[in-house]
XYZ file of C-alpha atoms in Angstrom:
307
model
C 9.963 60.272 25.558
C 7.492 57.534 27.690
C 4.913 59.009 25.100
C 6.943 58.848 21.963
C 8.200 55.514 23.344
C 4.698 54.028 23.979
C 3.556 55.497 20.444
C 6.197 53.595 18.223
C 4.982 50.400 20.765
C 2.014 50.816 19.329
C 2.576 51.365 16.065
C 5.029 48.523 16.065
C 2.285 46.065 17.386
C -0.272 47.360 15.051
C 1.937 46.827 12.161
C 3.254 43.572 13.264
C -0.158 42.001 13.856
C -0.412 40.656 9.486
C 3.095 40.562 8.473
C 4.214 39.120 4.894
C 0.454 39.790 3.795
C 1.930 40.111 0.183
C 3.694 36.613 0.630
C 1.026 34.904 2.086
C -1.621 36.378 -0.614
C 1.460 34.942 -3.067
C 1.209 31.894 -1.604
C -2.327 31.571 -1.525
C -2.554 32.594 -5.725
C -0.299 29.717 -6.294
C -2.408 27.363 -4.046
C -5.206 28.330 -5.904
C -3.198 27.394 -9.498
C -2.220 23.880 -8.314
C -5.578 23.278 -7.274
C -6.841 24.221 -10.319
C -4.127 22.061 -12.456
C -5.117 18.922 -9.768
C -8.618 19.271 -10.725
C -7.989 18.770 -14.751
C -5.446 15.741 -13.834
C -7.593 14.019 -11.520
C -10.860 14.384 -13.564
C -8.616 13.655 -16.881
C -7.707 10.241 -15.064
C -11.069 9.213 -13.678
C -12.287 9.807 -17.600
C -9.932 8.210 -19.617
C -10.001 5.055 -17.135
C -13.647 5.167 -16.909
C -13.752 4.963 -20.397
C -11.996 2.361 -21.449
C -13.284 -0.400 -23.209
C -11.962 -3.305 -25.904
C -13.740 -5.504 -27.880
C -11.306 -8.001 -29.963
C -12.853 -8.575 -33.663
C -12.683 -12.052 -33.029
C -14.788 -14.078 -31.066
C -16.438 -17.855 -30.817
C -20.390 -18.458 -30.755
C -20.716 -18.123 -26.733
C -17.560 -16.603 -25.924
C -17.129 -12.556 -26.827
C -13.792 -10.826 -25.909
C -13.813 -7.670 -24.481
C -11.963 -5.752 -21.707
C -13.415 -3.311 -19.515
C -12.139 -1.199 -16.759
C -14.563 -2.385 -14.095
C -13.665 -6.117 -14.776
C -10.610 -5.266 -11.908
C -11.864 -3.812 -8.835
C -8.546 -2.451 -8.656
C -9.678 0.290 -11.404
C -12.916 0.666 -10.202
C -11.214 1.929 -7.442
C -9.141 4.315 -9.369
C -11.931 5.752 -11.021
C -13.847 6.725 -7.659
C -10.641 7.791 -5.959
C -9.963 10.223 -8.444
C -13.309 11.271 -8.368
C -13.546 11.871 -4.811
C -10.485 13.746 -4.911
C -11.579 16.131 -7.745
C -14.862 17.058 -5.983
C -12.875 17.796 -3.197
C -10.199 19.997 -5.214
C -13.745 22.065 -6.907
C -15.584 22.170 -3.288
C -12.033 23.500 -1.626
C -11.540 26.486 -4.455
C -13.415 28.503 -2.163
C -11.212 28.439 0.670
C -8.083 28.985 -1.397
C -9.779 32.190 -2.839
C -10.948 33.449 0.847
C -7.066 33.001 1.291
C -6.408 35.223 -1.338
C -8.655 37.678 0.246
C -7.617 36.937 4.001
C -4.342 36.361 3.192
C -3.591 36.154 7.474
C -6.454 33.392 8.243
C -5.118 30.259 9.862
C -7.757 28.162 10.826
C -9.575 27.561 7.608
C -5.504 27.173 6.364
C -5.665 24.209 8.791
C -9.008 23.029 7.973
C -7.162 22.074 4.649
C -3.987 20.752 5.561
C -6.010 18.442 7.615
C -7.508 17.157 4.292
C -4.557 18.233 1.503
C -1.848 15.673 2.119
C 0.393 17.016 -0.487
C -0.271 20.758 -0.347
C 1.580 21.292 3.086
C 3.614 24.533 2.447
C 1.213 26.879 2.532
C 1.194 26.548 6.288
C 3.923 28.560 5.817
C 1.626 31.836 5.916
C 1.830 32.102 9.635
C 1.425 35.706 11.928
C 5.301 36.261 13.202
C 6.852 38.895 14.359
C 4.523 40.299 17.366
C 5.931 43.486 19.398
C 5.877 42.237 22.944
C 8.403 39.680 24.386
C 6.064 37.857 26.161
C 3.709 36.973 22.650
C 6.814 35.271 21.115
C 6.380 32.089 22.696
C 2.792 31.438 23.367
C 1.406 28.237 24.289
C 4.778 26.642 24.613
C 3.691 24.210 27.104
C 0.982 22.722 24.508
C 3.377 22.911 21.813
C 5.600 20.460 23.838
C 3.330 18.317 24.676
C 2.559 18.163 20.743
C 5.796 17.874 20.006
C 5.837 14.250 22.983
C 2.876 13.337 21.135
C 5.012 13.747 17.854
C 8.107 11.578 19.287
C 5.696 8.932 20.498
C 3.842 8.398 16.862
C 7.343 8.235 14.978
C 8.729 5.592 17.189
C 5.077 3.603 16.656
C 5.630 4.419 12.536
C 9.044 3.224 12.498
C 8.465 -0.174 14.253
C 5.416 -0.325 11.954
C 7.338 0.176 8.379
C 10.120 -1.850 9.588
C 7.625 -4.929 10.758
C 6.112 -4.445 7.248
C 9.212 -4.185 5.122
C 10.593 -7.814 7.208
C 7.219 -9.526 7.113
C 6.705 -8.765 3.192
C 10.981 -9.411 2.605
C 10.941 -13.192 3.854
C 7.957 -13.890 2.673
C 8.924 -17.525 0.767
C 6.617 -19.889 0.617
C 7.621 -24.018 -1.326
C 4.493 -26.311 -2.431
C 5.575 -29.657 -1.225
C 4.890 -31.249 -4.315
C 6.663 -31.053 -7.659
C 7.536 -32.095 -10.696
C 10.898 -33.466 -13.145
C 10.973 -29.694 -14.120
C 9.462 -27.542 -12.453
C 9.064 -26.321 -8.751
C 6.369 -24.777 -7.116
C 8.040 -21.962 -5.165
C 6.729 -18.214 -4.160
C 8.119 -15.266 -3.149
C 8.259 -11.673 -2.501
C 10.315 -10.363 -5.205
C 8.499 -12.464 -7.726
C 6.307 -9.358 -8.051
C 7.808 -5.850 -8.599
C 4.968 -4.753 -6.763
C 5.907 -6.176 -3.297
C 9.581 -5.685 -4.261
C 8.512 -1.813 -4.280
C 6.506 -2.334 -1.113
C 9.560 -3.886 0.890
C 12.019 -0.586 -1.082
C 9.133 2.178 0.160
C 8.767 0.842 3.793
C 12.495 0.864 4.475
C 12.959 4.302 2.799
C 10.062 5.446 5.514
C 11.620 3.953 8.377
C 15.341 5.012 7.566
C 13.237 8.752 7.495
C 11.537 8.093 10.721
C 14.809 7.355 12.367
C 16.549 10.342 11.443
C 13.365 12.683 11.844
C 13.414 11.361 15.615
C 16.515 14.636 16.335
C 14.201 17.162 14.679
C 11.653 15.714 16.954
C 13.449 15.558 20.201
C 15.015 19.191 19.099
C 11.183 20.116 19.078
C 10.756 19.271 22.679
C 13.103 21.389 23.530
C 12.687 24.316 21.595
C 9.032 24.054 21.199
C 8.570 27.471 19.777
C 10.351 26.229 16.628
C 9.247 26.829 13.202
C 11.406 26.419 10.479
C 12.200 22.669 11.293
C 8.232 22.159 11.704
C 7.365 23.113 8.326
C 10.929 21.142 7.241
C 9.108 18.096 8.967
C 5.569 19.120 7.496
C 7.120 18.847 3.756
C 9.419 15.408 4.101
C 6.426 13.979 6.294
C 4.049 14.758 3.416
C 6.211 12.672 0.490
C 6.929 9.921 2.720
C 3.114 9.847 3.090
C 2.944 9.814 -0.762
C 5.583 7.464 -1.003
C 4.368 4.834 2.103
C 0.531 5.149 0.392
C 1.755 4.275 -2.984
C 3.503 1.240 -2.117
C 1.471 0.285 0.336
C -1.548 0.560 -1.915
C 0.050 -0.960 -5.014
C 0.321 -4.220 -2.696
C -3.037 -4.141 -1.413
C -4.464 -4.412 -4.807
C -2.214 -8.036 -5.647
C -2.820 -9.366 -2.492
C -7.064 -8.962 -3.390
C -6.138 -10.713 -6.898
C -3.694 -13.043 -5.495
C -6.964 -14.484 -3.039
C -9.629 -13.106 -5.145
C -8.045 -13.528 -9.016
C -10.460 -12.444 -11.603
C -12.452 -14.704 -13.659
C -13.025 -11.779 -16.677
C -9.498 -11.982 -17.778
C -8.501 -15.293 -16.558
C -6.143 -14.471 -13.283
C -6.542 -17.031 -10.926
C -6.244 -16.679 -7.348
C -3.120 -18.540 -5.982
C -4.153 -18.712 -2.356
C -5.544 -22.006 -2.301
C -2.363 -23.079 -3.348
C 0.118 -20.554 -1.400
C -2.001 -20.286 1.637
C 1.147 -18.946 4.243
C 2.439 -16.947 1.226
C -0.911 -15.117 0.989
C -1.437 -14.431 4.691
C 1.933 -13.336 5.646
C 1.411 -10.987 2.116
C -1.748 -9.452 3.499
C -0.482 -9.338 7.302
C 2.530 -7.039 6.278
C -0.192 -4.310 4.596
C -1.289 -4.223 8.032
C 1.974 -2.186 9.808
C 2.334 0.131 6.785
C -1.565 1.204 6.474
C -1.265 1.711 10.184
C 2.060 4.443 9.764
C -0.148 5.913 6.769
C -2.493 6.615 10.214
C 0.389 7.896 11.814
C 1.566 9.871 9.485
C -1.857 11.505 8.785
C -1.451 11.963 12.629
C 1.863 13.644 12.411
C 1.398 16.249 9.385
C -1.760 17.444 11.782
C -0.122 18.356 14.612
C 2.703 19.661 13.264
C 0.395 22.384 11.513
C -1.257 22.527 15.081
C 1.927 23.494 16.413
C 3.106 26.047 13.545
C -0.830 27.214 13.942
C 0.118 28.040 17.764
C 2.536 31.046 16.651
């Protein structure tokens, strides 16, 4: 019986050691698709902005108007962004097919987590389910210390959205001079832009808030997993969301002190100096939670890595 007991042990441990192989080989096909359809978007958008260019059929004998996508640094930007990111999607095919392969490998599955910021389920594909009582909770103390590390960085995010999403709200700024008509007044929600800013920091911080139980539950039950990857996917689209408005700002702040002589936008600054510096000081707090939250999706995926 000690025999026969010791023999379905072993047989238990050898077949527990790559569990869900034919989910995590699932998982790894569909990685592979997305990646592919990312690649034709991103290259798509890099080539149809790169591309454009206007010429009006009028024009005067010095003066010739035309429109060009690298007259705004703003698109020149988008172009190499896009770019960047494609090249990346090509160059990371080859780990999402040696997934495919080695459906069970974790620490190239890291490697790209570290660097996909939207593409955060496939951590799922994790090794569960070992034999022996004592392999069920390994390296709990480091995963609680992660997990302090994880309460820590949400408390800095949240007083970093919040400090944003006030600094960018009362932004008002009144020229002291005006006219019969007409006053010379700025603010905030003058632009959609920083209107979306102010909307996207406060939905971040509300997040952070509540995420702060998952993270104290995490401390205490370090071996958790299911809430990890829960945290992994919601940390991931507040990531989108916090780098969208954040960088939709970024780029009216540069034409608010740079403006752009090409198409005639002139730079307000001189004229709305506090408005201008209490615009740009607010980017400031929500870059810094994009940091954080960089930080955060990382060792999360350290943690779920751990099991």
């Amino acid at each position: 019986m000690m025999k026969s007991g010791a023999l379905e042990l072993g047989e238990a441990s050898k077949g527990s050691t790559t569990p869900n192989t034919g989910v995590n080989r699932g998982v790894s096909i569909v990685d592979f698709i997305l990646r592919l359809i990312a690649i034709f978007a991103t290259i798509g958008s890099a080539i149809a902005m790169g591309t454009t260019d206007e010429t009006l059929p009028f024009f005067t004998r010095f003066i010739r108007f035309r429109a060009q996508y690298d007259d705004l640094p703003t698109f020149t930007f988008f172009v190499i962004a896009n770019s960047i990111v494609s090249a990346y999607l090509v160059l990371s095919l080859a780990l999402s097919i040696f997934h495919i392969m080695r459906s069970a490998a974790q620490g190239t599955r890291i490697v790209l987590i570290f660097f996909d910021s939207l593409k955060m389920m496939k951590s799922g594909a994790l090794e569960l389910g070992e034999a022996s009582k004592g392999s069920t909770t390994p390296n709990t103390g480091v995963n609680r210390g992660v997990s302090i590390v994880d309460f820590i960085l949400r408390l800095i995010a949240i007083f970093a959205t919040i400090g944003s999403a006030i600094a960018m709200g009362t932004t008002d700024e009144t020229l002291p001079f005006f006219t019969r008509f007409i006053r010379f007044r700025a603010q905030y929600d003058d632009l959609p832009t920083f209107t979306f800013f102010v909307i996207a920091n406060s939905i971040v911080s509300a997040y952070l808030v509540l995420s702060l139980a998952l993270s104290i539950f995490h401390i205490m039950r370090s071996a958790a997993q299911g809430t990890r990857i829960v945290l992994i996917f919601f940390d991931s689209a507040m990531l989108a969301l916090l780098t969208a408005g954040a960088s939709a700002a970024a780029a009216i702040v540069y034409l608010a002190h740079k403006g752009n002589t090409r198409v005639n936008w002139f730079a307000i600054c001189q004229q709305f100096n506090s408005f201008c510096k209490r615009t740009s000081g607010s980017l400031i707090g929500s870059f810094g939670g994009i940091v954080v939250f960089i930080m955060l999706i990382l060792l999360s995926s350290v943690a779920l890595s751990r099991r």
